[in-house]
Amino acid sequence: MATLLFLSVFLLANPADAFQLAPYKDQLFAYPAILSQSDGGAYRVVDYREMRDINGRDQIPERRAHGRYISTGIRSMQQDLVAETGAGKIPHVAVGRREGASMIVVYLHGQGGSRKQGADDFTFGGNFNRIKNLMGRNGGLYLSPDFSDFETKGAAEIAALISLYASRSPHAPVFVACGSMGGALCWRLAHDPAAARQLSGLLLLGSLWDSRFFESTAFKRRVPLFFSHGSRDTVFAVEKQEAFFRSIREKAPGYPARFVRFETGTHGTPIRMTDWRETLNWMLSARP
């Protein structure tokens, strides 16, 4: 009895250790192969092949994934909403528990995108369908919002949306995933003291870097960072993102940061290939 009581107290005192996302189609979405790794596994090079990972995975390449990657039943937990906030009205797609969520994941699209991108079940090899199912099946909440721009106004809107849902799920860790130019908002949130205090992790998917990150509230809190990048990205050079990752590891030894390089991958590859469950489970264990 004493052992059980001790275990219960330990789990309650260590929620990050107690909660991990349950498996969901892991074999289909796991990285095909690790070509090399360094820095204790924090930096990995993953095998990527267009013929296998696009043409072999999609029924219609880049437009519709094969059915085995998709479970559309999650749409019963999905709503297209408009949040009334101090920063204005924010259209967004919400999937899962909008109150009392176990965790919150927010996806911010890049240039030319919209909230619909992060809610599309069939594009990017079904990877958005997977994160929707992971949240729905684990009592979490997934949000894909619209926003005005990648500047101050857009950052204020996202901060307000996060604050709104965090107030409804006060114990939920918040993770923000930023695709491409959406990374500009990730870094703005990192510098916003109020927003950064609500963050438990930032995911930069084929995105940009921020040399001022070391001055940010998120850095001081040691908010986990995850980078994934295609080696043939012509929008944001992989070498610059890798250099930024290394600067973090050098200036702050032991800082919770990981980097996945998709060899031969292009700009959209990280959104298609990032393993949501592996990454979020690591962040759940590493968050402040």
PDB file of C-alpha atoms in Angstrom:
ATOM      1  CA  MET A   1       0.000   0.000   0.000  1.00  0.00           C
ATOM      2  CA  ALA A   2       2.829   2.392   0.889  1.00  0.00           C
ATOM      3  CA  THR A   3       4.481   1.691  -2.480  1.00  0.00           C
ATOM      4  CA  LEU A   4       1.267   2.443  -4.351  1.00  0.00           C
ATOM      5  CA  LEU A   5       0.790   5.659  -2.386  1.00  0.00           C
ATOM      6  CA  PHE A   6       4.343   6.761  -3.168  1.00  0.00           C
ATOM      7  CA  LEU A   7       3.853   6.001  -6.873  1.00  0.00           C
ATOM      8  CA  SER A   8       0.603   7.997  -6.969  1.00  0.00           C
ATOM      9  CA  VAL A   9       2.264  11.002  -5.325  1.00  0.00           C
ATOM     10  CA  PHE A  10       5.226  10.738  -7.720  1.00  0.00           C
ATOM     11  CA  LEU A  11       3.014  10.713 -10.800  1.00  0.00           C
ATOM     12  CA  LEU A  12       0.966  13.654  -9.585  1.00  0.00           C
ATOM     13  CA  ALA A  13       4.126  15.607  -8.844  1.00  0.00           C
ATOM     14  CA  ASN A  14       5.654  14.781 -12.217  1.00  0.00           C
ATOM     15  CA  PRO A  15       2.922  15.218 -14.839  1.00  0.00           C
ATOM     16  CA  ALA A  16       5.475  15.365 -17.659  1.00  0.00           C
ATOM     17  CA  ASP A  17       6.655  11.873 -16.715  1.00  0.00           C
ATOM     18  CA  ALA A  18       3.119  10.586 -16.237  1.00  0.00           C
ATOM     19  CA  PHE A  19       1.639  11.582 -19.596  1.00  0.00           C
ATOM     20  CA  GLN A  20       2.785  10.397 -23.012  1.00  0.00           C
ATOM     21  CA  LEU A  21       0.830  10.152 -26.262  1.00  0.00           C
ATOM     22  CA  ALA A  22      -0.397   6.640 -27.009  1.00  0.00           C
ATOM     23  CA  PRO A  23       0.676   5.044 -30.315  1.00  0.00           C
ATOM     24  CA  TYR A  24      -1.279   5.817 -33.452  1.00  0.00           C
ATOM     25  CA  LYS A  25      -0.174   4.375 -36.818  1.00  0.00           C
ATOM     26  CA  ASP A  26       3.424   4.592 -35.646  1.00  0.00           C
ATOM     27  CA  GLN A  27       4.776   2.147 -38.208  1.00  0.00           C
ATOM     28  CA  LEU A  28       3.358   4.188 -41.081  1.00  0.00           C
ATOM     29  CA  PHE A  29       4.651   7.530 -39.826  1.00  0.00           C
ATOM     30  CA  ALA A  30       7.973   6.538 -38.257  1.00  0.00           C
ATOM     31  CA  TYR A  31      11.167   7.785 -39.903  1.00  0.00           C
ATOM     32  CA  PRO A  32      12.159   5.367 -42.706  1.00  0.00           C
ATOM     33  CA  ALA A  33      15.790   5.065 -41.599  1.00  0.00           C
ATOM     34  CA  ILE A  34      18.377   7.014 -39.620  1.00  0.00           C
ATOM     35  CA  LEU A  35      21.400   7.555 -41.870  1.00  0.00           C
ATOM     36  CA  SER A  36      23.530   9.113 -39.142  1.00  0.00           C
ATOM     37  CA  GLN A  37      23.269  10.828 -35.785  1.00  0.00           C
ATOM     38  CA  SER A  38      25.423  12.888 -33.476  1.00  0.00           C
ATOM     39  CA  ASP A  39      25.302  15.017 -30.345  1.00  0.00           C
ATOM     40  CA  GLY A  40      23.915  12.114 -28.356  1.00  0.00           C
ATOM     41  CA  GLY A  41      21.114  11.635 -30.892  1.00  0.00           C
ATOM     42  CA  ALA A  42      19.979  15.264 -30.737  1.00  0.00           C
ATOM     43  CA  TYR A  43      20.996  15.675 -34.401  1.00  0.00           C
ATOM     44  CA  ARG A  44      19.809  13.051 -36.879  1.00  0.00           C
ATOM     45  CA  VAL A  45      19.934  12.638 -40.639  1.00  0.00           C
ATOM     46  CA  VAL A  46      16.877  10.762 -41.897  1.00  0.00           C
ATOM     47  CA  ASP A  47      16.596   8.915 -45.191  1.00  0.00           C
ATOM     48  CA  TYR A  48      14.049  10.565 -47.512  1.00  0.00           C
ATOM     49  CA  ARG A  49      13.149   9.386 -51.008  1.00  0.00           C
ATOM     50  CA  GLU A  50      10.553  11.118 -53.145  1.00  0.00           C
ATOM     51  CA  MET A  51       9.501   7.970 -54.995  1.00  0.00           C
ATOM     52  CA  ARG A  52       8.832   6.144 -51.736  1.00  0.00           C
ATOM     53  CA  ASP A  53       7.701   8.972 -49.445  1.00  0.00           C
ATOM     54  CA  ILE A  54       5.469  10.850 -51.904  1.00  0.00           C
ATOM     55  CA  ASN A  55       4.669   8.645 -54.886  1.00  0.00           C
ATOM     56  CA  GLY A  56       4.443   5.497 -52.790  1.00  0.00           C
ATOM     57  CA  ARG A  57       2.526   7.099 -49.969  1.00  0.00           C
ATOM     58  CA  ASP A  58       0.003   9.155 -51.956  1.00  0.00           C
ATOM     59  CA  GLN A  59      -2.817   7.928 -54.125  1.00  0.00           C
ATOM     60  CA  ILE A  60      -2.512  11.250 -55.976  1.00  0.00           C
ATOM     61  CA  PRO A  61       1.005  12.620 -55.379  1.00  0.00           C
ATOM     62  CA  GLU A  62       0.987  15.656 -53.060  1.00  0.00           C
ATOM     63  CA  ARG A  63      -2.815  15.831 -53.142  1.00  0.00           C
ATOM     64  CA  ARG A  64      -4.307  12.707 -51.566  1.00  0.00           C
ATOM     65  CA  ALA A  65      -2.664  10.166 -49.273  1.00  0.00           C
ATOM     66  CA  HIS A  66      -3.554   6.493 -49.472  1.00  0.00           C
ATOM     67  CA  GLY A  67      -6.445   5.489 -47.226  1.00  0.00           C
ATOM     68  CA  ARG A  68      -4.346   3.508 -44.767  1.00  0.00           C
ATOM     69  CA  TYR A  69      -2.744   6.762 -43.587  1.00  0.00           C
ATOM     70  CA  ILE A  70      -6.097   8.424 -42.911  1.00  0.00           C
ATOM     71  CA  SER A  71      -8.853   8.038 -40.307  1.00  0.00           C
ATOM     72  CA  THR A  72     -11.580  10.555 -41.106  1.00  0.00           C
ATOM     73  CA  GLY A  73     -13.695   9.645 -38.079  1.00  0.00           C
ATOM     74  CA  ILE A  74     -11.792  12.383 -36.254  1.00  0.00           C
ATOM     75  CA  ARG A  75     -13.932  14.917 -38.103  1.00  0.00           C
ATOM     76  CA  SER A  76     -16.673  14.256 -35.560  1.00  0.00           C
ATOM     77  CA  MET A  77     -14.443  16.100 -33.074  1.00  0.00           C
ATOM     78  CA  GLN A  78     -13.608  18.962 -35.451  1.00  0.00           C
ATOM     79  CA  GLN A  79     -15.193  22.413 -35.622  1.00  0.00           C
ATOM     80  CA  ASP A  80     -14.557  25.549 -37.675  1.00  0.00           C
ATOM     81  CA  LEU A  81     -14.861  28.407 -35.184  1.00  0.00           C
ATOM     82  CA  VAL A  82     -14.260  32.121 -34.673  1.00  0.00           C
ATOM     83  CA  ALA A  83     -12.740  33.156 -31.347  1.00  0.00           C
ATOM     84  CA  GLU A  84     -13.613  36.554 -29.887  1.00  0.00           C
ATOM     85  CA  THR A  85     -10.414  37.878 -28.262  1.00  0.00           C
ATOM     86  CA  GLY A  86      -8.868  41.145 -27.224  1.00  0.00           C
ATOM     87  CA  ALA A  87      -6.794  40.940 -30.399  1.00  0.00           C
ATOM     88  CA  GLY A  88      -9.904  40.610 -32.570  1.00  0.00           C
ATOM     89  CA  LYS A  89     -11.834  37.767 -34.168  1.00  0.00           C
ATOM     90  CA  ILE A  90      -9.687  34.745 -34.980  1.00  0.00           C
ATOM     91  CA  PRO A  91     -11.054  32.064 -37.341  1.00  0.00           C
ATOM     92  CA  HIS A  92      -9.617  28.662 -36.491  1.00  0.00           C
ATOM     93  CA  VAL A  93     -10.177  24.935 -36.761  1.00  0.00           C
ATOM     94  CA  ALA A  94     -10.350  23.135 -33.414  1.00  0.00           C
ATOM     95  CA  VAL A  95     -10.098  19.352 -33.039  1.00  0.00           C
ATOM     96  CA  GLY A  96     -10.550  17.603 -29.707  1.00  0.00           C
ATOM     97  CA  ARG A  97     -11.370  18.831 -26.211  1.00  0.00           C
ATOM     98  CA  ARG A  98     -11.851  22.595 -26.042  1.00  0.00           C
ATOM     99  CA  GLU A  99     -11.986  22.485 -22.256  1.00  0.00           C
ATOM    100  CA  GLY A 100      -9.970  20.362 -19.862  1.00  0.00           C
ATOM    101  CA  ALA A 101      -7.575  19.215 -22.601  1.00  0.00           C
ATOM    102  CA  SER A 102      -4.559  17.100 -21.680  1.00  0.00           C
ATOM    103  CA  MET A 103      -2.373  19.184 -24.016  1.00  0.00           C
ATOM    104  CA  ILE A 104      -2.703  21.781 -26.774  1.00  0.00           C
ATOM    105  CA  VAL A 105      -0.950  21.773 -30.159  1.00  0.00           C
ATOM    106  CA  VAL A 106      -1.175  24.827 -32.419  1.00  0.00           C
ATOM    107  CA  TYR A 107      -0.088  24.730 -36.065  1.00  0.00           C
ATOM    108  CA  LEU A 108       0.827  28.006 -37.812  1.00  0.00           C
ATOM    109  CA  HIS A 109       0.933  27.912 -41.612  1.00  0.00           C
ATOM    110  CA  GLY A 110       3.395  29.642 -43.896  1.00  0.00           C
ATOM    111  CA  GLN A 111       3.080  32.252 -46.634  1.00  0.00           C
ATOM    112  CA  GLY A 112      -0.052  31.808 -48.728  1.00  0.00           C
ATOM    113  CA  GLY A 113      -1.605  29.271 -46.380  1.00  0.00           C
ATOM    114  CA  SER A 114      -4.696  29.351 -44.190  1.00  0.00           C
ATOM    115  CA  ARG A 115      -6.275  27.490 -41.280  1.00  0.00           C
ATOM    116  CA  LYS A 116      -7.483  24.930 -43.833  1.00  0.00           C
ATOM    117  CA  GLN A 117      -3.958  23.709 -44.535  1.00  0.00           C
ATOM    118  CA  GLY A 118      -3.460  22.384 -41.016  1.00  0.00           C
ATOM    119  CA  ALA A 119      -6.856  20.680 -41.072  1.00  0.00           C
ATOM    120  CA  ASP A 120      -6.500  18.931 -44.436  1.00  0.00           C
ATOM    121  CA  ASP A 121      -6.687  15.186 -43.898  1.00  0.00           C
ATOM    122  CA  PHE A 122      -5.233  14.114 -47.226  1.00  0.00           C
ATOM    123  CA  THR A 123      -2.311  16.400 -48.098  1.00  0.00           C
ATOM    124  CA  PHE A 124       1.250  16.076 -46.787  1.00  0.00           C
ATOM    125  CA  GLY A 125       0.918  12.320 -46.684  1.00  0.00           C
ATOM    126  CA  GLY A 126      -1.842  12.418 -44.087  1.00  0.00           C
ATOM    127  CA  ASN A 127       0.410  13.912 -41.417  1.00  0.00           C
ATOM    128  CA  PHE A 128      -2.142  16.547 -40.375  1.00  0.00           C
ATOM    129  CA  ASN A 129      -4.732  13.796 -40.032  1.00  0.00           C
ATOM    130  CA  ARG A 130      -2.315  12.035 -37.720  1.00  0.00           C
ATOM    131  CA  ILE A 131      -1.835  14.988 -35.370  1.00  0.00           C
ATOM    132  CA  LYS A 132      -5.596  15.507 -35.302  1.00  0.00           C
ATOM    133  CA  ASN A 133      -6.096  11.858 -34.335  1.00  0.00           C
ATOM    134  CA  LEU A 134      -3.286  11.958 -31.779  1.00  0.00           C
ATOM    135  CA  MET A 135      -4.948  14.881 -30.034  1.00  0.00           C
ATOM    136  CA  GLY A 136      -8.474  13.513 -30.309  1.00  0.00           C
ATOM    137  CA  ARG A 137      -7.506  10.066 -29.031  1.00  0.00           C
ATOM    138  CA  ASN A 138      -5.417  11.401 -26.133  1.00  0.00           C
ATOM    139  CA  GLY A 139      -7.806  13.990 -24.740  1.00  0.00           C
ATOM    140  CA  GLY A 140      -5.873  16.842 -26.321  1.00  0.00           C
ATOM    141  CA  LEU A 141      -6.741  19.845 -28.471  1.00  0.00           C
ATOM    142  CA  TYR A 142      -5.384  20.728 -31.900  1.00  0.00           C
ATOM    143  CA  LEU A 143      -5.771  24.246 -33.316  1.00  0.00           C
ATOM    144  CA  SER A 144      -5.103  25.517 -36.838  1.00  0.00           C
ATOM    145  CA  PRO A 145      -5.810  29.274 -36.967  1.00  0.00           C
ATOM    146  CA  ASP A 146      -5.862  32.083 -39.483  1.00  0.00           C
ATOM    147  CA  PHE A 147      -3.922  35.244 -38.614  1.00  0.00           C
ATOM    148  CA  SER A 148      -3.443  38.667 -40.164  1.00  0.00           C
ATOM    149  CA  ASP A 149       0.298  38.618 -40.863  1.00  0.00           C
ATOM    150  CA  PHE A 150       3.664  37.324 -39.694  1.00  0.00           C
ATOM    151  CA  GLU A 151       4.374  40.519 -37.794  1.00  0.00           C
ATOM    152  CA  THR A 152       3.266  42.034 -34.494  1.00  0.00           C
ATOM    153  CA  LYS A 153      -0.465  41.841 -35.228  1.00  0.00           C
ATOM    154  CA  GLY A 154      -0.399  38.180 -36.186  1.00  0.00           C
ATOM    155  CA  ALA A 155       1.674  37.318 -33.113  1.00  0.00           C
ATOM    156  CA  ALA A 156      -0.805  39.146 -30.876  1.00  0.00           C
ATOM    157  CA  GLU A 157      -3.666  37.166 -32.399  1.00  0.00           C
ATOM    158  CA  ILE A 158      -1.954  33.832 -31.813  1.00  0.00           C
ATOM    159  CA  ALA A 159      -0.972  34.822 -28.273  1.00  0.00           C
ATOM    160  CA  ALA A 160      -4.605  35.748 -27.575  1.00  0.00           C
ATOM    161  CA  LEU A 161      -5.873  32.446 -29.004  1.00  0.00           C
ATOM    162  CA  ILE A 162      -3.407  30.473 -26.896  1.00  0.00           C
ATOM    163  CA  SER A 163      -4.352  32.443 -23.799  1.00  0.00           C
ATOM    164  CA  LEU A 164      -8.053  31.800 -24.424  1.00  0.00           C
ATOM    165  CA  TYR A 165      -7.703  28.032 -24.722  1.00  0.00           C
ATOM    166  CA  ALA A 166      -5.055  27.784 -22.000  1.00  0.00           C
ATOM    167  CA  SER A 167      -7.514  29.393 -19.609  1.00  0.00           C
ATOM    168  CA  ARG A 168      -9.995  26.638 -20.417  1.00  0.00           C
ATOM    169  CA  SER A 169      -7.354  23.922 -19.962  1.00  0.00           C
ATOM    170  CA  PRO A 170      -5.094  25.394 -17.260  1.00  0.00           C
ATOM    171  CA  HIS A 171      -3.005  22.251 -16.797  1.00  0.00           C
ATOM    172  CA  ALA A 172      -2.391  21.614 -20.502  1.00  0.00           C
ATOM    173  CA  PRO A 173       1.123  22.085 -21.895  1.00  0.00           C
ATOM    174  CA  VAL A 174       1.074  24.169 -25.078  1.00  0.00           C
ATOM    175  CA  PHE A 175       3.146  23.314 -28.136  1.00  0.00           C
ATOM    176  CA  VAL A 176       3.337  25.547 -31.211  1.00  0.00           C
ATOM    177  CA  ALA A 177       4.415  24.120 -34.575  1.00  0.00           C
ATOM    178  CA  CYS A 178       5.390  26.631 -37.238  1.00  0.00           C
ATOM    179  CA  GLY A 179       5.679  25.737 -40.914  1.00  0.00           C
ATOM    180  CA  SER A 180       7.930  27.794 -43.174  1.00  0.00           C
ATOM    181  CA  MET A 181       7.343  31.550 -42.684  1.00  0.00           C
ATOM    182  CA  GLY A 182       5.067  30.719 -39.749  1.00  0.00           C
ATOM    183  CA  GLY A 183       8.324  30.447 -37.817  1.00  0.00           C
ATOM    184  CA  ALA A 184       8.411  34.241 -37.622  1.00  0.00           C
ATOM    185  CA  LEU A 185       5.435  33.945 -35.264  1.00  0.00           C
ATOM    186  CA  CYS A 186       7.087  31.172 -33.244  1.00  0.00           C
ATOM    187  CA  TRP A 187      10.033  33.474 -32.540  1.00  0.00           C
ATOM    188  CA  ARG A 188       7.778  36.425 -31.715  1.00  0.00           C
ATOM    189  CA  LEU A 189       5.938  34.275 -29.194  1.00  0.00           C
ATOM    190  CA  ALA A 190       9.290  33.237 -27.724  1.00  0.00           C
ATOM    191  CA  HIS A 191      10.092  36.898 -27.022  1.00  0.00           C
ATOM    192  CA  ASP A 192       6.653  37.767 -25.621  1.00  0.00           C
ATOM    193  CA  PRO A 193       7.010  37.291 -21.831  1.00  0.00           C
ATOM    194  CA  ALA A 194       3.344  36.425 -21.262  1.00  0.00           C
ATOM    195  CA  ALA A 195       3.069  34.082 -24.257  1.00  0.00           C
ATOM    196  CA  ALA A 196       6.427  32.418 -23.621  1.00  0.00           C
ATOM    197  CA  ARG A 197       5.414  31.502 -20.082  1.00  0.00           C
ATOM    198  CA  GLN A 198       2.604  29.412 -21.582  1.00  0.00           C
ATOM    199  CA  LEU A 199       4.845  27.537 -24.017  1.00  0.00           C
ATOM    200  CA  SER A 200       6.082  24.008 -23.451  1.00  0.00           C
ATOM    201  CA  GLY A 201       7.720  23.569 -26.845  1.00  0.00           C
ATOM    202  CA  LEU A 202       8.284  25.099 -30.285  1.00  0.00           C
ATOM    203  CA  LEU A 203       8.519  23.073 -33.511  1.00  0.00           C
ATOM    204  CA  LEU A 204      10.160  24.719 -36.538  1.00  0.00           C
ATOM    205  CA  LEU A 205       9.215  22.790 -39.683  1.00  0.00           C
ATOM    206  CA  GLY A 206      11.236  23.890 -42.713  1.00  0.00           C
ATOM    207  CA  SER A 207      11.386  27.289 -41.126  1.00  0.00           C
ATOM    208  CA  LEU A 208      13.725  30.136 -40.232  1.00  0.00           C
ATOM    209  CA  TRP A 209      16.019  30.998 -37.323  1.00  0.00           C
ATOM    210  CA  ASP A 210      16.278  33.800 -34.788  1.00  0.00           C
ATOM    211  CA  SER A 211      19.704  35.046 -33.720  1.00  0.00           C
ATOM    212  CA  ARG A 212      18.023  37.003 -30.898  1.00  0.00           C
ATOM    213  CA  PHE A 213      16.520  33.876 -29.371  1.00  0.00           C
ATOM    214  CA  PHE A 214      19.142  33.902 -26.609  1.00  0.00           C
ATOM    215  CA  GLU A 215      17.596  37.115 -25.273  1.00  0.00           C
ATOM    216  CA  SER A 216      14.082  35.665 -25.183  1.00  0.00           C
ATOM    217  CA  THR A 217      11.896  34.569 -22.294  1.00  0.00           C
ATOM    218  CA  ALA A 218      11.519  31.151 -23.923  1.00  0.00           C
ATOM    219  CA  PHE A 219      15.289  30.634 -23.934  1.00  0.00           C
ATOM    220  CA  LYS A 220      15.567  31.641 -20.284  1.00  0.00           C
ATOM    221  CA  ARG A 221      12.798  29.144 -19.452  1.00  0.00           C
ATOM    222  CA  ARG A 222      14.552  26.441 -21.520  1.00  0.00           C
ATOM    223  CA  VAL A 223      11.500  25.812 -23.682  1.00  0.00           C
ATOM    224  CA  PRO A 224      12.285  22.760 -25.874  1.00  0.00           C
ATOM    225  CA  LEU A 225      12.997  23.377 -29.547  1.00  0.00           C
ATOM    226  CA  PHE A 226      12.571  20.947 -32.426  1.00  0.00           C
ATOM    227  CA  PHE A 227      13.872  21.652 -35.920  1.00  0.00           C
ATOM    228  CA  SER A 228      13.197  19.582 -39.031  1.00  0.00           C
ATOM    229  CA  HIS A 229      14.511  20.603 -42.431  1.00  0.00           C
ATOM    230  CA  GLY A 230      14.989  19.279 -45.951  1.00  0.00           C
ATOM    231  CA  SER A 231      18.583  19.239 -47.172  1.00  0.00           C
ATOM    232  CA  ARG A 232      17.470  20.691 -50.533  1.00  0.00           C
ATOM    233  CA  ASP A 233      15.258  23.451 -49.144  1.00  0.00           C
ATOM    234  CA  THR A 234      15.632  26.411 -51.529  1.00  0.00           C
ATOM    235  CA  VAL A 235      13.571  28.798 -49.360  1.00  0.00           C
ATOM    236  CA  PHE A 236      15.485  28.551 -46.088  1.00  0.00           C
ATOM    237  CA  ALA A 237      18.968  27.067 -46.377  1.00  0.00           C
ATOM    238  CA  VAL A 238      19.456  24.007 -44.197  1.00  0.00           C
ATOM    239  CA  GLU A 239      23.029  25.066 -43.398  1.00  0.00           C
ATOM    240  CA  LYS A 240      21.828  28.240 -41.674  1.00  0.00           C
ATOM    241  CA  GLN A 241      19.268  26.417 -39.581  1.00  0.00           C
ATOM    242  CA  GLU A 242      21.843  23.792 -38.634  1.00  0.00           C
ATOM    243  CA  ALA A 243      24.299  26.527 -37.647  1.00  0.00           C
ATOM    244  CA  PHE A 244      21.625  28.106 -35.451  1.00  0.00           C
ATOM    245  CA  PHE A 245      20.881  24.752 -33.808  1.00  0.00           C
ATOM    246  CA  ARG A 246      24.581  24.224 -33.093  1.00  0.00           C
ATOM    247  CA  SER A 247      24.894  27.711 -31.619  1.00  0.00           C
ATOM    248  CA  ILE A 248      22.153  26.844 -29.128  1.00  0.00           C
ATOM    249  CA  ARG A 249      23.888  23.635 -28.105  1.00  0.00           C
ATOM    250  CA  GLU A 250      27.237  25.442 -27.771  1.00  0.00           C
ATOM    251  CA  LYS A 251      26.014  28.484 -25.859  1.00  0.00           C
ATOM    252  CA  ALA A 252      23.693  26.499 -23.612  1.00  0.00           C
ATOM    253  CA  PRO A 253      25.057  22.960 -23.158  1.00  0.00           C
ATOM    254  CA  GLY A 254      22.265  20.528 -22.450  1.00  0.00           C
ATOM    255  CA  TYR A 255      19.581  22.835 -23.788  1.00  0.00           C
ATOM    256  CA  PRO A 256      16.574  20.709 -24.921  1.00  0.00           C
ATOM    257  CA  ALA A 257      16.890  21.021 -28.692  1.00  0.00           C
ATOM    258  CA  ARG A 258      16.693  18.448 -31.471  1.00  0.00           C
ATOM    259  CA  PHE A 259      17.280  18.586 -35.198  1.00  0.00           C
ATOM    260  CA  VAL A 260      16.101  16.190 -37.920  1.00  0.00           C
ATOM    261  CA  ARG A 261      17.573  16.651 -41.399  1.00  0.00           C
ATOM    262  CA  PHE A 262      15.691  14.922 -44.221  1.00  0.00           C
ATOM    263  CA  GLU A 263      18.343  14.039 -46.753  1.00  0.00           C
ATOM    264  CA  THR A 264      17.277  15.145 -50.290  1.00  0.00           C
ATOM    265  CA  GLY A 265      14.073  16.599 -48.814  1.00  0.00           C
ATOM    266  CA  THR A 266      12.708  19.936 -50.026  1.00  0.00           C
ATOM    267  CA  HIS A 267      10.825  22.820 -48.408  1.00  0.00           C
ATOM    268  CA  GLY A 268       7.587  20.967 -47.633  1.00  0.00           C
ATOM    269  CA  THR A 269       9.225  17.706 -46.562  1.00  0.00           C
ATOM    270  CA  PRO A 270       9.311  18.435 -42.796  1.00  0.00           C
ATOM    271  CA  ILE A 271       5.539  18.982 -42.670  1.00  0.00           C
ATOM    272  CA  ARG A 272       5.020  15.659 -44.433  1.00  0.00           C
ATOM    273  CA  MET A 273       7.636  13.626 -42.589  1.00  0.00           C
ATOM    274  CA  THR A 274       7.997  14.934 -39.018  1.00  0.00           C
ATOM    275  CA  ASP A 275       6.996  12.251 -36.517  1.00  0.00           C
ATOM    276  CA  TRP A 276       4.496  14.116 -34.349  1.00  0.00           C
ATOM    277  CA  ARG A 277       4.222  11.490 -31.635  1.00  0.00           C
ATOM    278  CA  GLU A 278       7.943  10.981 -31.136  1.00  0.00           C
ATOM    279  CA  THR A 279       8.600  14.719 -31.052  1.00  0.00           C
ATOM    280  CA  LEU A 280       5.756  15.654 -28.718  1.00  0.00           C
ATOM    281  CA  ASN A 281       6.515  12.799 -26.318  1.00  0.00           C
ATOM    282  CA  TRP A 282      10.104  14.031 -26.104  1.00  0.00           C
ATOM    283  CA  MET A 283       8.876  17.576 -25.452  1.00  0.00           C
ATOM    284  CA  LEU A 284       6.474  16.348 -22.778  1.00  0.00           C
ATOM    285  CA  SER A 285       9.426  14.831 -20.924  1.00  0.00           C
ATOM    286  CA  ALA A 286      11.755  17.807 -21.516  1.00  0.00           C
ATOM    287  CA  ARG A 287       9.436  20.781 -20.942  1.00  0.00           C
ATOM    288  CA  PRO A 288      10.084  23.233 -18.103  1.00  0.00           C
TER     289      PRO A 288
END
